[in-house]
Coordinates of C-alpha atoms (C1' of nucleotides) in Angstrom, one line a residue:
Chain A
X42 CA 18.1 -51.5 -43.2
X43 CA 14.8 -52.0 -45.0
X44 CA 15.2 -53.6 -48.1
X45 CA 18.7 -54.8 -48.2
X46 CA 19.2 -58.2 -50.3
X47 CA 21.0 -59.9 -47.6
X48 CA 21.0 -63.7 -47.8
X49 CA 19.4 -64.0 -44.6
X50 CA 16.4 -61.3 -45.6
X51 CA 16.2 -63.5 -49.1
X52 CA 15.9 -66.9 -46.8
X53 CA 13.1 -65.6 -44.6
X54 CA 11.3 -64.1 -47.5
X55 CA 11.3 -67.4 -49.1
X56 CA 10.1 -69.1 -46.1
X57 CA 7.2 -66.5 -45.7
X58 CA 6.1 -67.3 -49.3
X59 CA 2.4 -68.4 -49.2
X60 CA 1.1 -71.9 -50.4
X61 CA 4.8 -73.4 -51.1
X62 CA 5.3 -75.7 -48.0
X63 CA 7.8 -77.7 -50.3
X64 CA 9.8 -74.6 -50.7
X65 CA 10.0 -73.9 -47.1
X66 CA 11.0 -77.1 -45.9
X67 CA 13.9 -77.0 -48.6
X68 CA 14.9 -73.9 -47.7
X69 CA 14.8 -75.1 -44.0
X70 CA 16.8 -77.9 -44.9
X71 CA 19.2 -75.9 -46.5
X72 CA 19.8 -73.9 -43.5
X73 CA 20.1 -77.0 -41.5
X74 CA 22.7 -78.2 -43.8
X75 CA 24.2 -75.3 -43.5
X76 CA 24.8 -75.1 -39.8
X77 CA 25.7 -78.7 -39.8
X78 CA 28.7 -78.1 -42.2
X79 CA 29.7 -74.8 -40.0
X80 CA 30.0 -77.4 -37.0
X81 CA 32.0 -80.0 -39.0
X82 CA 34.3 -77.0 -40.6
X83 CA 34.6 -75.8 -37.1
X84 CA 35.1 -79.3 -35.7
X85 CA 38.1 -79.6 -38.1
X86 CA 39.6 -76.5 -37.0
X87 CA 39.2 -75.0 -40.3
X88 CA 38.4 -71.6 -41.9
X89 CA 36.1 -71.1 -44.7
X90 CA 39.0 -70.4 -47.2
X91 CA 40.5 -73.8 -46.1
X92 CA 37.2 -75.7 -46.5
X93 CA 36.6 -73.8 -49.7
X94 CA 40.0 -74.8 -51.2
X95 CA 39.3 -78.7 -49.9
X96 CA 35.8 -78.4 -51.6
X97 CA 37.0 -76.8 -54.9
X98 CA 35.2 -74.0 -54.3
X99 CA 35.7 -70.3 -52.9
X100 CA 35.4 -68.6 -49.8
X101 CA 32.5 -66.9 -50.6
X102 CA 30.7 -69.8 -51.5
X103 CA 31.1 -71.5 -48.4
X104 CA 29.9 -68.3 -46.4
X105 CA 26.9 -68.3 -48.7
X106 CA 26.0 -71.8 -48.3
X107 CA 26.5 -72.0 -44.4
X108 CA 24.5 -68.8 -43.8
X109 CA 21.7 -70.9 -45.7
X110 CA 21.8 -68.2 -48.7
X111 CA 20.7 -70.4 -51.2
X112 CA 19.5 -74.1 -51.4
X113 CA 22.6 -76.1 -52.3
X114 CA 22.5 -78.8 -55.2
X115 CA 23.7 -82.5 -54.8
X116 CA 27.0 -82.0 -56.3
X117 CA 28.1 -79.2 -54.4
X118 CA 26.9 -81.1 -51.2
X119 CA 28.6 -84.2 -52.5
X120 CA 31.8 -82.1 -52.7
X121 CA 31.5 -80.8 -49.0
X122 CA 30.8 -84.2 -47.7
X123 CA 34.1 -85.5 -49.2
X124 CA 36.0 -82.7 -47.9
X125 CA 34.7 -83.1 -44.7
X126 CA 35.5 -86.6 -44.8
X127 CA 31.6 -87.4 -44.7
X128 CA 29.5 -89.7 -47.0
X129 CA 26.2 -87.7 -48.3
X130 CA 23.1 -89.7 -47.4
X131 CA 20.0 -88.9 -49.5
X132 CA 16.9 -91.1 -49.1
X133 CA 13.1 -91.6 -48.6
X134 CA 12.7 -92.1 -45.1
X135 CA 9.4 -94.0 -44.3
X136 CA 6.9 -91.4 -42.8
X137 CA 6.7 -92.3 -39.1
X138 CA 4.1 -89.8 -38.5
X139 CA 7.0 -87.1 -38.7
X140 CA 6.8 -84.2 -37.8
Chain B
X181 CA 22.5 -93.4 -83.3
X182 CA 25.5 -91.5 -82.5
X183 CA 25.1 -88.5 -81.0
X184 CA 21.2 -88.2 -80.0
X185 CA 20.9 -86.3 -77.1
X186 CA 19.0 -88.9 -74.9
X187 CA 19.1 -88.4 -71.1
X188 CA 20.9 -91.6 -70.6
X189 CA 23.5 -90.4 -73.2
X190 CA 23.7 -87.4 -71.2
X191 CA 24.0 -89.3 -68.0
X192 CA 26.6 -91.7 -69.1
X193 CA 28.6 -89.0 -70.7
X194 CA 28.5 -86.9 -67.6
X195 CA 29.9 -90.0 -65.6
X196 CA 32.4 -90.8 -68.0
X197 CA 33.8 -87.0 -67.6
X198 CA 37.4 -87.1 -66.2
X199 CA 38.4 -85.7 -62.7
X200 CA 35.2 -85.2 -61.7
X201 CA 34.5 -87.7 -59.0
X202 CA 31.9 -85.7 -57.3
X203 CA 30.0 -85.2 -60.1
X204 CA 30.2 -88.8 -61.0
X205 CA 28.7 -89.3 -57.5
X206 CA 26.1 -87.0 -57.7
X207 CA 24.8 -88.3 -61.0
X208 CA 24.9 -91.8 -59.8
X209 CA 23.0 -90.5 -56.7
X210 CA 20.7 -88.9 -58.9
X211 CA 20.1 -92.3 -60.9
X212 CA 19.5 -94.4 -57.9
X213 CA 17.0 -91.9 -56.5
X214 CA 15.1 -91.8 -59.7
X215 CA 15.0 -95.8 -59.5
X216 CA 13.8 -95.6 -55.7
X217 CA 11.1 -93.0 -56.8
X218 CA 10.1 -95.2 -59.7
X219 CA 9.6 -98.1 -57.3
X220 CA 7.7 -96.2 -54.7
X221 CA 5.6 -94.8 -57.3
X222 CA 4.9 -98.3 -58.7
X223 CA 4.2 -99.3 -55.3
X224 CA 1.3 -97.0 -55.0
X225 CA 0.0 -98.2 -58.4
X226 CA 0.0 -94.7 -59.9
X227 CA 1.4 -93.4 -63.3
X228 CA 3.9 -90.9 -64.0
X229 CA 0.9 -88.6 -64.8
X230 CA -0.5 -89.3 -61.4
X231 CA 2.8 -88.7 -59.4
X232 CA 3.2 -85.6 -61.3
X233 CA -0.1 -84.1 -60.6
X234 CA 0.4 -85.1 -56.8
X235 CA 4.3 -83.5 -56.7
X236 CA 3.1 -80.2 -58.8
X237 CA 5.0 -81.0 -61.8
X238 CA 4.3 -82.5 -65.3
X239 CA 4.6 -86.0 -66.5
X240 CA 7.5 -85.1 -68.4
X241 CA 9.4 -83.9 -65.7
X242 CA 8.8 -87.1 -63.7
X243 CA 10.0 -89.2 -66.8
X244 CA 13.1 -87.4 -66.9
X245 CA 13.9 -87.5 -63.3
X246 CA 13.4 -91.3 -63.2
X247 CA 15.4 -91.8 -66.0
X248 CA 18.4 -89.9 -64.2
X249 CA 18.5 -87.2 -66.7
X250 CA 19.2 -84.7 -64.4
X251 CA 20.8 -84.3 -60.9
X252 CA 17.5 -83.0 -58.8
X253 CA 17.2 -80.0 -56.7
X254 CA 16.2 -80.6 -53.2
X255 CA 12.6 -78.5 -53.6
X256 CA 12.2 -81.0 -56.4
X257 CA 13.0 -84.3 -53.9
X258 CA 11.0 -82.3 -51.3
X259 CA 7.9 -82.4 -53.2
X260 CA 8.2 -85.9 -54.6
X261 CA 8.6 -87.2 -50.7
X262 CA 5.8 -85.7 -49.7
X263 CA 3.8 -86.6 -52.8
X264 CA 4.8 -90.4 -51.8
X265 CA 4.2 -89.9 -48.7
X266 CA 7.9 -90.3 -47.4
X267 CA 10.3 -87.9 -45.6
X268 CA 13.1 -86.4 -47.5
X269 CA 16.5 -87.2 -45.3
X270 CA 19.7 -85.8 -46.2
X271 CA 22.9 -85.8 -44.1
X272 CA 26.5 -86.2 -43.7
X273 CA 26.7 -89.7 -42.5
X274 CA 29.9 -90.6 -40.8
X275 CA 32.4 -92.1 -43.0
X276 CA 32.6 -95.5 -41.9
X277 CA 35.2 -97.0 -43.6
X278 CA 32.8 -96.2 -46.7
X279 CA 33.1 -97.8 -50.2
Chain C
dC57 C1' 48.9 -47.2 -36.9
dC58 C1' 49.5 -50.9 -40.1
dA59 C1' 49.4 -55.7 -41.5
dC60 C1' 47.0 -59.6 -41.4
dC61 C1' 43.1 -63.2 -40.9
dT62 C1' 38.2 -64.4 -40.8
dC63 C1' 34.0 -63.8 -42.5
dA64 C1' 29.6 -61.4 -44.7
dT65 C1' 28.0 -59.5 -49.0
dA66 C1' 27.8 -57.5 -53.5
dG67 C1' 27.5 -58.3 -58.4
dC68 C1' 27.8 -60.5 -62.3
dG69 C1' 28.1 -63.9 -66.1
dT70 C1' 27.3 -68.6 -66.9
dC71 C1' 25.1 -73.0 -66.9
dA72 C1' 22.1 -76.3 -65.4
dA73 C1' 17.5 -78.1 -63.8
dT74 C1' 13.0 -77.2 -63.8
dG75 C1' 8.2 -76.2 -66.2
dC76 C1' 5.7 -76.6 -70.4
dT77 C1' 3.8 -78.2 -74.8
dA78 C1' 4.0 -81.3 -78.3
dT79 C1' 5.5 -85.8 -80.3
dG80 C1' 5.9 -90.5 -81.3
dG81 C1' 5.9 -95.6 -80.0
dG82 C1' 4.1 -99.3 -77.6
dA83 C1' 0.2 -101.8 -75.4
dT84 C1' -4.7 -102.6 -74.7
dG85 C1' -9.3 -102.9 -75.6
dA86 C1' -13.6 -101.7 -78.0
Chain D
dT51 C1' -8.9 -100.0 -87.3
dC52 C1' -9.3 -96.6 -84.0
dA53 C1' -9.5 -94.5 -79.3
dT54 C1' -6.7 -94.4 -75.0
dC55 C1' -3.3 -94.7 -71.8
dC56 C1' 1.6 -94.8 -70.5
dC57 C1' 6.1 -93.9 -70.8
dA58 C1' 10.1 -91.4 -73.3
dT59 C1' 11.9 -87.2 -75.5
dA60 C1' 12.8 -83.0 -77.9
dG61 C1' 12.7 -77.9 -78.0
dC62 C1' 12.4 -73.7 -75.6
dA63 C1' 11.8 -70.0 -71.8
dT64 C1' 12.8 -68.9 -67.2
dT65 C1' 14.9 -69.1 -63.0
dG66 C1' 18.1 -69.8 -59.3
dA67 C1' 22.6 -72.1 -58.0
dC68 C1' 27.5 -71.3 -58.6
dG69 C1' 32.3 -69.4 -59.5
dC70 C1' 34.8 -65.4 -59.4
dT71 C1' 36.5 -61.0 -57.9
dA72 C1' 36.5 -57.5 -54.9
dT73 C1' 35.3 -54.9 -50.8
dG74 C1' 34.3 -53.9 -45.8
dA75 C1' 33.9 -54.8 -40.6
dG76 C1' 35.7 -57.1 -36.5
dG77 C1' 39.8 -59.1 -34.2
dT78 C1' 44.6 -59.5 -33.1
dG79 C1' 49.6 -58.7 -33.0
dG80 C1' 53.5 -56.1 -34.5

DNA sequence: CCACCTCATAGCGTCAATGCTATGGGATGA
DNA sequence: TCATCCCATAGCATTGACGCTATGAGGTGG
């Protein structure tokens, strides 16, 4: 169980890469979005397959995304938002000290 | 001037494609983000080259993005946000009737 | 024990975004 | 007129996200 190419490992490796604060942030953002979608999906009482169908993708794609296996693209986020009856909101917020 | 592969044409073509409401939305979102970045950049009094350097990319990439030539990825948005001293904010907002 | 559902992953082909270099045109100033 | 700066595009290679199929492990119910 050393170098299995699991998504989680991929993610952790990516976040551990040096000098790439943006990549780190993007990966973290992807992870958080994945969790949010999972919560929303469970809130609807849907299985990954059902959400997949509603969003025009496959169950494996949903699983990959929820696990934070890849950094999603805007079109995908848009489709998921629609399927979950949400509105995708992307913007450059003022940097109030920020974390 | 019929089939030149300009970004603007690409974008319009993409937005005109049938049956792809999500793609349409994503393309529109990309366009709006591009404009926002342009405003922020001008607010800083920076040239595309300066912003490019600050965000770790090239002037051509900035121009392409500002023109809405492509649907940007989260890592790129993240880098631009940092360079412009902003915080990238992505989330699934409640669909209050929405447009 | 078997059938079935849910979720996690692997593997692979395709496509599009990104990164880069190089132009070209429009201003502007020496 | 020439040197410069800014922005728009082209063209090309690389890379990573996505889509799909298939499999495997864990539950659950008959």
